[in-house]
XYZ file of C-alpha atoms in Angstrom:
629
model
C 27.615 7.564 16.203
C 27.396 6.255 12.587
C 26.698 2.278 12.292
C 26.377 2.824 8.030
C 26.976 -1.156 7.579
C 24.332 -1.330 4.187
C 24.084 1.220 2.052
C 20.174 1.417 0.501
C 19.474 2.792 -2.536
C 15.555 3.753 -1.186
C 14.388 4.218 2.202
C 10.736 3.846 2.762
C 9.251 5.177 6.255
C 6.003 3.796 6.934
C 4.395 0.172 5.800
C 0.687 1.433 5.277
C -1.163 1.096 1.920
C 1.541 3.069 0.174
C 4.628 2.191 1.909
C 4.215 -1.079 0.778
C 3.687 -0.073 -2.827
C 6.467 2.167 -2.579
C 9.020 -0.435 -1.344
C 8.055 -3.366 -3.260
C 7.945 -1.539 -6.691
C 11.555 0.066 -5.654
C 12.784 -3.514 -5.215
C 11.186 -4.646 -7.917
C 13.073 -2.564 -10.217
C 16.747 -3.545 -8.468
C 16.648 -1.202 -5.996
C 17.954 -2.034 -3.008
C 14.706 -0.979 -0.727
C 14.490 -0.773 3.195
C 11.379 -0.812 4.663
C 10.744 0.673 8.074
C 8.190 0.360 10.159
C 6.920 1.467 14.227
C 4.926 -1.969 14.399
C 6.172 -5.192 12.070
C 3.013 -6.619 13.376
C 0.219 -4.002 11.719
C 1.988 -3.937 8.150
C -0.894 -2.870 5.704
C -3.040 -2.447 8.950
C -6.808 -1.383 7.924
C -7.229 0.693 10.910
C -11.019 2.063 9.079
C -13.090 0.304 7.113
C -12.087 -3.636 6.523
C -12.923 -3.178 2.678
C -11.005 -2.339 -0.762
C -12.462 0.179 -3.467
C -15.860 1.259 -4.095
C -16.483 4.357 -6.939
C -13.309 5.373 -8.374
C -10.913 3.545 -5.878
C -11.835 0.414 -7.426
C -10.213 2.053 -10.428
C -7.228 3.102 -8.551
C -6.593 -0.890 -7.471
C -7.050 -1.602 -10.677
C -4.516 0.275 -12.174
C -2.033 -0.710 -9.300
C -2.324 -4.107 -10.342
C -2.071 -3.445 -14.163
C 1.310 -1.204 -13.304
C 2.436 -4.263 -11.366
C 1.788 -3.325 -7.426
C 0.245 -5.425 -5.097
C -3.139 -4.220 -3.775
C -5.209 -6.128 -6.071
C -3.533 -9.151 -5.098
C -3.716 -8.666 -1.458
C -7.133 -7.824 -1.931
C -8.341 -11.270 -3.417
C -6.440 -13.235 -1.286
C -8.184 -12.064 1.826
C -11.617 -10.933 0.525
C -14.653 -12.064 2.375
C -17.121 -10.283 -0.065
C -17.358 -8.771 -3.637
C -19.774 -6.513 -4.728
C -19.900 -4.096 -8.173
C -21.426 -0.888 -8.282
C -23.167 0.917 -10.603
C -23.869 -1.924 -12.089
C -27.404 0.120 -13.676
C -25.256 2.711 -15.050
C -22.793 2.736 -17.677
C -19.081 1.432 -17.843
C -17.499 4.248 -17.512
C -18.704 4.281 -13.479
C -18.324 0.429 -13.107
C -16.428 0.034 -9.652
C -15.399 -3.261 -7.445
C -15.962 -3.112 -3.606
C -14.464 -5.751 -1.169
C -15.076 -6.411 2.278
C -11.722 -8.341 3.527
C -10.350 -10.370 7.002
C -8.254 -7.365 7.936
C -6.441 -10.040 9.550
C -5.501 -11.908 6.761
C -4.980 -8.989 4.632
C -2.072 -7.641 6.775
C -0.167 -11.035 6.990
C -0.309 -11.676 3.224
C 1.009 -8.064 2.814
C 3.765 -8.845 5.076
C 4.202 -12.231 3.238
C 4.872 -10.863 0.425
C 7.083 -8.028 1.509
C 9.424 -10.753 2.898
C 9.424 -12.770 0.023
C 10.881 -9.779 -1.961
C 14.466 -9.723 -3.411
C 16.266 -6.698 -2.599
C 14.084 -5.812 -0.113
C 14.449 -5.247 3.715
C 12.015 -5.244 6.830
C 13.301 -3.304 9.715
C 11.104 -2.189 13.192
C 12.196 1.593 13.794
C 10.727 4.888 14.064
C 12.744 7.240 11.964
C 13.726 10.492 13.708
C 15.818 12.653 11.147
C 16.224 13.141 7.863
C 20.612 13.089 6.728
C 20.988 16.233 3.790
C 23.962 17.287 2.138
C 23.063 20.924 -0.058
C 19.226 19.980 -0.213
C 19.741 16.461 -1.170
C 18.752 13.451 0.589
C 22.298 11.116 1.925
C 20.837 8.804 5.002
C 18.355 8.806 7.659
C 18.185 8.379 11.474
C 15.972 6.249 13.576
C 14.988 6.667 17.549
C 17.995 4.376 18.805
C 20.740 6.839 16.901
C 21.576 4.378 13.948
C 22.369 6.082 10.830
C 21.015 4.423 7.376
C 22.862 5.414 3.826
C 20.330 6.056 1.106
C 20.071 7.806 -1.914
C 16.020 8.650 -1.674
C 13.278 8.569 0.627
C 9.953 8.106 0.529
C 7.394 9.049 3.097
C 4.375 7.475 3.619
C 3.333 7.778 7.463
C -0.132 7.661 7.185
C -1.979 9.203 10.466
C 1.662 8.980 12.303
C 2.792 12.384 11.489
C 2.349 13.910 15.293
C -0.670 11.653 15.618
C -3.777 12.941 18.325
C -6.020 10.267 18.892
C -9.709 12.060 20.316
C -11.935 10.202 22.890
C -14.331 13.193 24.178
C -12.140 14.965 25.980
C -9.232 12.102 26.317
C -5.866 12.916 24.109
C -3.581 10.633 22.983
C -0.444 10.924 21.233
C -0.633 8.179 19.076
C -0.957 7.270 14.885
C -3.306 4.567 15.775
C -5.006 4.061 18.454
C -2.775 1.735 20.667
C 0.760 2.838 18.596
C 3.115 5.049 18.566
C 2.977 8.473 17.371
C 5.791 10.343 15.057
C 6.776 13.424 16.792
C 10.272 13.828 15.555
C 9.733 13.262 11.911
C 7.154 15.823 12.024
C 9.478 18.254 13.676
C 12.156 17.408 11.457
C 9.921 18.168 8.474
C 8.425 21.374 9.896
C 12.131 22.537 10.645
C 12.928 22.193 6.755
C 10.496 24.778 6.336
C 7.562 22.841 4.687
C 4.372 23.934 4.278
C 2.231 22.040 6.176
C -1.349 21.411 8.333
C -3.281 19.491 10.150
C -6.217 16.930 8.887
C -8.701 14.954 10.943
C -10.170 11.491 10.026
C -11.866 8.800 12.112
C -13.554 5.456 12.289
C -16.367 4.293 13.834
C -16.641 1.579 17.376
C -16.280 -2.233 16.682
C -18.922 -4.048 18.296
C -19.691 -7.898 19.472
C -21.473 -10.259 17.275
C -23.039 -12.145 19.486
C -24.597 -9.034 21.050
C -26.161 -7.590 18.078
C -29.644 -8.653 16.745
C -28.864 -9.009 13.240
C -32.283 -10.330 12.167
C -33.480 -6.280 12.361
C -31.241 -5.735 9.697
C -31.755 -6.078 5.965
C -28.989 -8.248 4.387
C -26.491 -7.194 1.724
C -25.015 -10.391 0.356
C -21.703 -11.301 -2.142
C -22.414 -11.212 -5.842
C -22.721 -14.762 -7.173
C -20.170 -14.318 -9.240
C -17.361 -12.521 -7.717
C -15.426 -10.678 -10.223
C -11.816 -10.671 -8.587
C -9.664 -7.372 -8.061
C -6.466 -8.561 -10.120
C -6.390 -9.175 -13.361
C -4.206 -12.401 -12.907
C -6.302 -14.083 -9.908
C -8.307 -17.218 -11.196
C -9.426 -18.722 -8.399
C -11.594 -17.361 -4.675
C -11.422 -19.362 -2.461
C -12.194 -17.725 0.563
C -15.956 -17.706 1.675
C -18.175 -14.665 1.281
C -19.943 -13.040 4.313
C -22.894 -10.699 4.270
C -22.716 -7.266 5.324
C -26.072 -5.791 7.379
C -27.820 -2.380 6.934
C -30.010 -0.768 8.929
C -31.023 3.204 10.372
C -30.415 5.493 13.071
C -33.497 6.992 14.686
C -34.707 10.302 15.943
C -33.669 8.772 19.452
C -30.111 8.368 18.378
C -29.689 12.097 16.667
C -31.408 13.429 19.878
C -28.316 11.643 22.347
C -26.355 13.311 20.009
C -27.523 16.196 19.951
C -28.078 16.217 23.957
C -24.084 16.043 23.951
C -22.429 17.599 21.126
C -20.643 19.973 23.409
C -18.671 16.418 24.810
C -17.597 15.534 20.855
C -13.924 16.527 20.594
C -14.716 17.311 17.022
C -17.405 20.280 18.793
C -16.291 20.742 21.970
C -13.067 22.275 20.328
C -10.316 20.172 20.942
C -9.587 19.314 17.182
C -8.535 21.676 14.763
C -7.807 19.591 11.736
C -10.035 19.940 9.132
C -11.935 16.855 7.891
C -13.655 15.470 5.015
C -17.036 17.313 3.972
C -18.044 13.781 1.470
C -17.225 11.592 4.521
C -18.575 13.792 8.399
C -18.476 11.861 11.588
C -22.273 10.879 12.993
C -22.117 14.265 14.993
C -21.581 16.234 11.847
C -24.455 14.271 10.029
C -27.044 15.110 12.840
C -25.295 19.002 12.826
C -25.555 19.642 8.787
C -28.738 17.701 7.946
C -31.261 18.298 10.803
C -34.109 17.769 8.654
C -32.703 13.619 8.219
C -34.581 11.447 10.063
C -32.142 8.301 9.770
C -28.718 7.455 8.453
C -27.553 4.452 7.321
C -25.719 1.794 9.679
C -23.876 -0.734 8.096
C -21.957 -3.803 9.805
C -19.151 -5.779 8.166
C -17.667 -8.507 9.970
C -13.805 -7.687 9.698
C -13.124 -11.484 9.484
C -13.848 -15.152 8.985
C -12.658 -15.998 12.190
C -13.142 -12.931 14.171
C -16.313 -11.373 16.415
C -15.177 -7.705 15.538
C -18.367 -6.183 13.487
C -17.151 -2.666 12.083
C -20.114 0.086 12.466
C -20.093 2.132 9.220
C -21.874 5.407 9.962
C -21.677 5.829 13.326
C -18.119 7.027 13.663
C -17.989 9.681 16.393
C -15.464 11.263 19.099
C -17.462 11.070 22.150
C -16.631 9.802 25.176
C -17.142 5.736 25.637
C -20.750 6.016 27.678
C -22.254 8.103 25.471
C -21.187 5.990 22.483
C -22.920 2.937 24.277
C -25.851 5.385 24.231
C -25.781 5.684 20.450
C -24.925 2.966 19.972
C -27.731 0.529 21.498
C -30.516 3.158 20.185
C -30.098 1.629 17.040
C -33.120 -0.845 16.262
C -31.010 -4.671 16.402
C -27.948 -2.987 18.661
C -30.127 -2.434 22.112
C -27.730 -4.893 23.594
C -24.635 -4.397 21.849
C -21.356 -4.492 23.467
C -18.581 -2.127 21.753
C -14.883 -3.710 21.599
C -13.451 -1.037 20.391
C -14.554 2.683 20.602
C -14.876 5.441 17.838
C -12.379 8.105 17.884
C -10.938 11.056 15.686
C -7.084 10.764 14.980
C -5.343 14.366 14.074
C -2.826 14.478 11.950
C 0.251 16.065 10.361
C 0.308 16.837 6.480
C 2.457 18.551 3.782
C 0.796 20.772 1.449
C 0.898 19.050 -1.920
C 1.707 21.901 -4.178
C 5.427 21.776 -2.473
C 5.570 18.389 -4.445
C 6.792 17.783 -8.411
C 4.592 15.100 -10.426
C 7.286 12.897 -9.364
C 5.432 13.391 -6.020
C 8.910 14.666 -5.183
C 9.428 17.473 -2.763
C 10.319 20.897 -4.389
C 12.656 21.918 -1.783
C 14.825 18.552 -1.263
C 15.819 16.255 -3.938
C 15.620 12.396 -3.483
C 12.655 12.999 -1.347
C 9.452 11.678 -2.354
C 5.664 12.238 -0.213
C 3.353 9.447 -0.790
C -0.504 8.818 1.245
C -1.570 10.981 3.605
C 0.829 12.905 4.100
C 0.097 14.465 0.838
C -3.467 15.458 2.286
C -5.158 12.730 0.807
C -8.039 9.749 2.659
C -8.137 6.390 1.873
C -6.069 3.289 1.419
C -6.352 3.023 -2.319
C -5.416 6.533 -3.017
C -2.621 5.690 -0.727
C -1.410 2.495 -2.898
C -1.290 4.541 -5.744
C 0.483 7.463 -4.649
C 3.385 4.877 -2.965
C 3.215 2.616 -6.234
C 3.887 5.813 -8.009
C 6.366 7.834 -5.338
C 8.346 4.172 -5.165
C 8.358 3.749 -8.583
C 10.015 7.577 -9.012
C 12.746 7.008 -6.079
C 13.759 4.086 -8.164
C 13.874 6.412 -11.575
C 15.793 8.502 -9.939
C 18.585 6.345 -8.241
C 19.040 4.818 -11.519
C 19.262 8.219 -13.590
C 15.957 6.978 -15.591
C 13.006 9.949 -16.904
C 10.388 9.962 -14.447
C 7.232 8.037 -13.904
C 4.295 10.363 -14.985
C 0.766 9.630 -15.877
C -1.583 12.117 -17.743
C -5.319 12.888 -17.312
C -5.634 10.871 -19.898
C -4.261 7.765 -18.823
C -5.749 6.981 -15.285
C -7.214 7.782 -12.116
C -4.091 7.805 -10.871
C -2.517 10.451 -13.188
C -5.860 12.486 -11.886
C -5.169 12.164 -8.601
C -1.673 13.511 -9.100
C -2.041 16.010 -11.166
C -5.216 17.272 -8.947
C -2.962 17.239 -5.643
C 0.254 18.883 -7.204
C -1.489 21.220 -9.523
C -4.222 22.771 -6.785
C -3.007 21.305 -3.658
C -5.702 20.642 -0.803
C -6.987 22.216 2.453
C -8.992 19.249 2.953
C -9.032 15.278 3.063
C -9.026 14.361 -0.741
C -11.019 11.761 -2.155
C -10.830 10.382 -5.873
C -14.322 10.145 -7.568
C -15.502 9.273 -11.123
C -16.438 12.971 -11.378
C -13.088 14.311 -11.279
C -11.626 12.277 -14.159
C -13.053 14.506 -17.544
C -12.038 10.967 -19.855
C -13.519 8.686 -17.321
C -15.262 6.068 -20.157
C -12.116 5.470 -21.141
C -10.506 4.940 -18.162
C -12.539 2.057 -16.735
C -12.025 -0.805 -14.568
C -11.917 -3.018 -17.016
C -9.251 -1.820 -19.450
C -6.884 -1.041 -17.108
C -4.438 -3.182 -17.604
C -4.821 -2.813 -21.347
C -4.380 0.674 -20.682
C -0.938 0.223 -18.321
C 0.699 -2.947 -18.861
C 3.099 -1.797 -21.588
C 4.382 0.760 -19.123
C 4.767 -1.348 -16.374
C 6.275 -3.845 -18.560
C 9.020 -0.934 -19.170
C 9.618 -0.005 -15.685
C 9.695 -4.205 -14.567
C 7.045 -4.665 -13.051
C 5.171 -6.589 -15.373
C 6.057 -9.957 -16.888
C 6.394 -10.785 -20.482
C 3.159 -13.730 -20.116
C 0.782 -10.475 -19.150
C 1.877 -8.156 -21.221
C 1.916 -10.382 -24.069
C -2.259 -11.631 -22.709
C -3.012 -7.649 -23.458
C -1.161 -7.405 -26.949
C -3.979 -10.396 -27.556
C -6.644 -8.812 -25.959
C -6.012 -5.581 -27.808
C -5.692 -7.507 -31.889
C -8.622 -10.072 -30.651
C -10.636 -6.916 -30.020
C -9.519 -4.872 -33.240
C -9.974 -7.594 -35.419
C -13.464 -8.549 -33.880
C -14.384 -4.677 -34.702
C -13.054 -4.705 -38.054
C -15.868 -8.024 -38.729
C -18.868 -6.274 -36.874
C -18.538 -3.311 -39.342
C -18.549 -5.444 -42.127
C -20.168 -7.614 -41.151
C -24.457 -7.642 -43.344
C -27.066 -9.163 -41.368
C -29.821 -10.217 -43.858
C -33.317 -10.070 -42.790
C -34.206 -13.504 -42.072
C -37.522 -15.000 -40.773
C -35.075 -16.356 -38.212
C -33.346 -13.580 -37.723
C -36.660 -11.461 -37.465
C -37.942 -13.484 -34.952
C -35.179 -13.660 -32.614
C -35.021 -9.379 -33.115
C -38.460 -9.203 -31.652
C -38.310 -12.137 -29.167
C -35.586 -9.362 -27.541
C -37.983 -7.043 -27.588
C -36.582 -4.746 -30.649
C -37.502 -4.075 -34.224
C -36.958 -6.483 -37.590
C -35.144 -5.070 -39.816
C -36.457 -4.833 -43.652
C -33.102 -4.503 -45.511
C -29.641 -6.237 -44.889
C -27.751 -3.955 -41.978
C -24.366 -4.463 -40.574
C -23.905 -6.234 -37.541
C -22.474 -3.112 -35.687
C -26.192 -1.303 -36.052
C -27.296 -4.214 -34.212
C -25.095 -4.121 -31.285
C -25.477 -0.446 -30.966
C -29.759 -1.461 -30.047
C -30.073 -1.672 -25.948
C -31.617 -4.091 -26.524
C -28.705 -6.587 -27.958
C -25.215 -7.062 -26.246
C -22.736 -9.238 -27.520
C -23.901 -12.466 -26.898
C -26.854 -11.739 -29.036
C -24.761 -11.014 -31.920
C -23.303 -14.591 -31.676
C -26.777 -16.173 -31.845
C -27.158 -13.979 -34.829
C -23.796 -14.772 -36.654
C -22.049 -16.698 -35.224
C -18.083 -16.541 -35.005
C -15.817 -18.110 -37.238
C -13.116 -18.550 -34.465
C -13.512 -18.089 -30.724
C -12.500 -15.024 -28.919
C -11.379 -14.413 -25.352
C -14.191 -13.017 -22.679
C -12.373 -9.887 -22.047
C -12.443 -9.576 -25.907
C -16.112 -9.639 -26.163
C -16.306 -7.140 -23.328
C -14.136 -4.958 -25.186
C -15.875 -5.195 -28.475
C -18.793 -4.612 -27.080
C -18.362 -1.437 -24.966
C -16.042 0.339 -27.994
C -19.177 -0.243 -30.287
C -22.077 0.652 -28.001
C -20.079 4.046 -26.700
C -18.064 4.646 -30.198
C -19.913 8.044 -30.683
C -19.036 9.467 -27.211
C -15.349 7.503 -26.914
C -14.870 9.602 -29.991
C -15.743 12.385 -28.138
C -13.527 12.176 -25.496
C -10.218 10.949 -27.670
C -10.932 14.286 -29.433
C -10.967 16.250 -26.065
C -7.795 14.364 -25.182
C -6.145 15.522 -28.295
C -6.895 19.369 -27.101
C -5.571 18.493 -23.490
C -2.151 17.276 -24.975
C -2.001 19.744 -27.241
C -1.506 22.248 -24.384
C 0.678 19.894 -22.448
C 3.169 19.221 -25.207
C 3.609 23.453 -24.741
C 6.560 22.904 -21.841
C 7.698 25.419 -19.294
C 11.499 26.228 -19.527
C 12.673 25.460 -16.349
C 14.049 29.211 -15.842
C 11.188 30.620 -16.884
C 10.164 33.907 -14.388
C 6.821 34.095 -14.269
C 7.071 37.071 -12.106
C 8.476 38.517 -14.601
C 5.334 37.745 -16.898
C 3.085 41.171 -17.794
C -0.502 40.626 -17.831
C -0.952 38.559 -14.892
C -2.778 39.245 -12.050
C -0.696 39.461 -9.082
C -2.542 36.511 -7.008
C -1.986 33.967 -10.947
C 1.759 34.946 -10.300
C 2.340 34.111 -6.746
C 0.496 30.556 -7.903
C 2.613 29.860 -10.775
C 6.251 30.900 -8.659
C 4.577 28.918 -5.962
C 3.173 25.605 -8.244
C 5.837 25.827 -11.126
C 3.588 24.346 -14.277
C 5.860 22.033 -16.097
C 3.502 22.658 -19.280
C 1.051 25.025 -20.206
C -1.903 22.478 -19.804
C -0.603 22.111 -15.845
C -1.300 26.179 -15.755
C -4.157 25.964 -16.933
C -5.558 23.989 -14.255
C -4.498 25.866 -11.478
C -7.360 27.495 -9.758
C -8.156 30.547 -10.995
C -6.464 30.846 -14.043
C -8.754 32.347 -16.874
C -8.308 31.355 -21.245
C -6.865 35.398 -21.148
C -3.765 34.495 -18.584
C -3.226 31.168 -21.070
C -3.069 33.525 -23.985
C -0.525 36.005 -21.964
C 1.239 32.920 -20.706
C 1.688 31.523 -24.129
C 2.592 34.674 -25.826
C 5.577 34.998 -22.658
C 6.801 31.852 -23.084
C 7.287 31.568 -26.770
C 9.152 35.125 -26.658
C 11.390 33.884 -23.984
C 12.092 30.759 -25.929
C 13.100 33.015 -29.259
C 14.978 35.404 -27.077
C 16.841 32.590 -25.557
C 17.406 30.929 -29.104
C 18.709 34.468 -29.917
C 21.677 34.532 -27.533
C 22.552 31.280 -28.543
């Protein structure tokens, strides 16, 4: 029976990391957005580690927040610690890590989700997709009511015919304790998608007050916490420490006493997992030679006993876990709240997806998290900002949100899942974006707020802050180059009370800053400003000087990159019809479908010969076409 009583211009199934993205930015744009959910209780649920970013996901929130979502937000309003890494190295791999009160995290989520025009909360599982000639019209939940929509996005997380692994205990759930999604992943399979199975986990949750935390070396907050969003001013929760300590030879011999009892090697999980991130029985399998691993416990609130055990995830039964477990030096009388265990999973191969991170086969249908095949809850955020963000473009007949290479992790990401797909968990890093110095943390929003200021999502106040940012910085640049430094006795001495030469003969102000020996605030004592400039300025000024040789470098590899994009794909272009091309090149391209020429040439395997033969194809077909015209 059909009880159509609303009709929604977006649907969103699933309120993890990215179905939250996905449905607020939809709403945010005037879409009328309904938000679904198995469990209105575990919205934005952490259900792994209680923490936000670390290398290249910290970039990812960033960018969220500078295109307007919410993670960044969430994140500061419920972190318990902030640390940076790679703080020794240079900006480029700069990255903020927060542990948060999972808690707290989940309500403010949900808090805000409420507090969102146009935007609905509903508790349902959805059971079946409504198509009319391969495009999206409504969806169906368990209890038989019938929504009207216009798109749909995706974003089920684990949920997608979820296997939770216990030893040799099964159950059929997305989370442990919740429901799994069997008919969705049914309905999906039926439309004839391509898809697999992944694995993930997360490690047991132990007592407080039963662990020994004086054996562990302690990891403290940063004394100055450097907040997630770019508009949060204040902290004002407390920071907590986070504890590391080892395994032993003890603990890898208990596991290696009862491998054949893991799930993950006693054969009862096929999904494939994540070679950067292997369960404690992998570790002990592929590095015998280790003897310890890190353990590290985060409390996963202010006002809670859980402790979360990072590194000791496993899928063994519950009393040999308590065997691990309390071998640990500091854990010998640890009592586990919650046990480790492997969750199996349902995915759809990413190359059946458009940039849009719309599905190939059906329009108005949009993939977003792990269902794509990807791990972790700030590649999720981005891929529902981005997938919500599209369903909106499309329900009101607007070009489509796409990011480059060249303009964020994000447009990495993307590009990397749609372009080469994945047979395995994928994971952003610094290494996989080629123009990472100039996509750092800290010019994100410089880098994004005009375009969410387009799509409205971003306010007038911050995009005007960046415009300021941006002419502060220029300007600043402009007087550092021109700026002639004559050489003092005063100036002399403070040059060597830094440790660095005197200079002989007036030099600019810019040769200074470029020493490693000077930053910034050096150059003030020096010569001082005329006018004051914002923080972020100096930051700015100061990285675009000391890196201007290799920023250079990149903006002119950029330039290459686009050069090849701007060579489109007609969209009934045969490439099976292309000569040249090695069979295997042509089932990828008919299978991937390249929008540009700079898409093609990412796709594995493709060789600078196939471009050439690809290029040469394309223009003819374009003069041929221009011909009959």
């Amino acid at each position: 029976m059909n009880f159509n009583f609303k009709a929604y211009d977006v649907i969103v199934i699933g309120a993890g990391h990215a179905g939250c993205e996905a449905a607020l930015a939809s709403a945010r744009m005037g879409c009328d957005t309904l938000l679904l959910t198995i469990d209105m209780d575990k919205i934005a649920s952490m259900p792994c580690s209680p923490s936000i970013g670390g290398m290249a996901k910290g970039q990812l929130v960033k960018e969220i927040d500078a295109l307007g979502g919410q993670m960044a937000k969430i994140t500061d309003s419920s972190a318990i610690q902030y640390r940076t890494l790679n703080t020794r190295k240079g900006p480029a791999v700069h990255s903020t890590r927060t542990q948060n009160d999972k808690s707290l995290y989940s309500r403010n989520m949900k808090a805000a989700i409420e507090q969102t025009k146009n935007l609905d909360l509903k508790q349902a599982m959805a059971q079946e997709m409504v198509l009319e000639n391969n495009t999206v019209t409504g969806l169906i939940d368990h209890t038989g009511f019938e929504y009207t929509t216009r798109a749909i996005v995706i974003a089920t997380g684990t949920f997608l015919k979820g296997t939770v692994h216990i030893g040799a205990s099964k159950i059929e759930a997305g989370r442990a304790g919740e429901f799994s999604s069997i008919s969705l992943a049914q309905n999906l399979s039926d439309l004839d998608f391509n898809m697999g199975r992944m694995k993930t986990g997360t490690p047991p949750r132990l007592h407080a007050d039963s662990i020994d935390f004086s054996q562990f070396n302690i990891h403290a907050s940063d004394d100055t916490p450097k907040p997630f969003s770019f508009s949060t001013t204040t902290i004002s929760n407390p920071m907590l420490p986070s504890f590391m300590g080892n395994t032993n030879q003890k603990t890898h011999e208990i596991i290696r006493q009862n491998l054949k009892y893991s799930a993950l090697y006693g054969g009862h999980i096929k999904g494939k997992s994540a070679r950067y991130c292997p369960s404690f029985e992998d570790k002990i399998v592929k590095f015998p030679d280790r003897e310890s691993h890190h353990v590290i416990l985060e409390y996963e609130g202010i006002n809670s006993k859980e402790i979360y055990a990072s590194g000791l995830g496993n899928s063994l039964p519950l009393e040999i876990q308590y065997k691990v477990v309390r071998s640990v030096k500091g854990l010998e009388a640890a009592r586990i709240m919650r046990p480790a265990y492997a969750i199996e999973y349902d995915y759809v191969n990413p190359l059946e997806l458009s940039a849009a991170l719309e599905t190939k086969k059906i329009k108005g249908l949009f993939l977003a998290g792990q269902i794509n095949g990807t791990s972790g809850y700030e590649e999720a955020g981005a891929q529902g900002l981005w997938a919500g963000i599209n369903a909106a473009c499309t329900v009101q007949q607007r070009e489509p949100f796409l990011l480059d290479r060249s303009q964020g992790y994000m447009g990495v990401m993307v590009d990397d899942l749609v372009t080469r797909g994945t047979n395995e968990p994928y994971r952003m890093f610094t290494s996989r974006a080629e123009y990472r110095l100039l996509l750092r943390e800290d010019n994100a929003d410089l880098r994004l707020s005009q375009i969410g200021h387009d799509l409205g999502l971003v306010d007038e106040d911050t995009l005007n802050f960046c415009k300021e940012i941006q002419a502060q910085t220029k300007q600043e640049i402009q007087r550092i180059k021109t700026t002639i430094v004559k050489p003092t006795e005063t100036v002399n001495d403070f040059l060597q009370a830094k440790s660095t030469n005197p200079i002989t003969t007036g030099v600019k102000l810019e040769q200074l800053l470029k020493r490693a020996q000077l930053d910034y605030a050096s150059l003030k004592e020096i010569c001082p400003l005329p006018e004051p400039v914002l923080k972020r300025t100096e930051q700015q000024v100061e990285i675009q000087i000391k890196y201007e040789g290799y920023i250079q470098r990149q903006l002119n590899e950029i330039k290459k990159y686009k050069d090849l994009e701007k060579i489109k794909v007609p969209k009934n272009f045969d490439y099976s019809k292309t000569h040249g091309l090695s069979n295997e090149l042509r089932e990828k391209l008919c299978r991937i479908l390249p929008n540009s020429l700079g898409q093609a040439s990412r796709i594995d395997g493709m060789t600078p010969a196939a471009i050439s033969v690809l290029m040469v194809a394309i223009c003819a077909f374009q003069n041929k076409k221009q011909c009959l015209t």
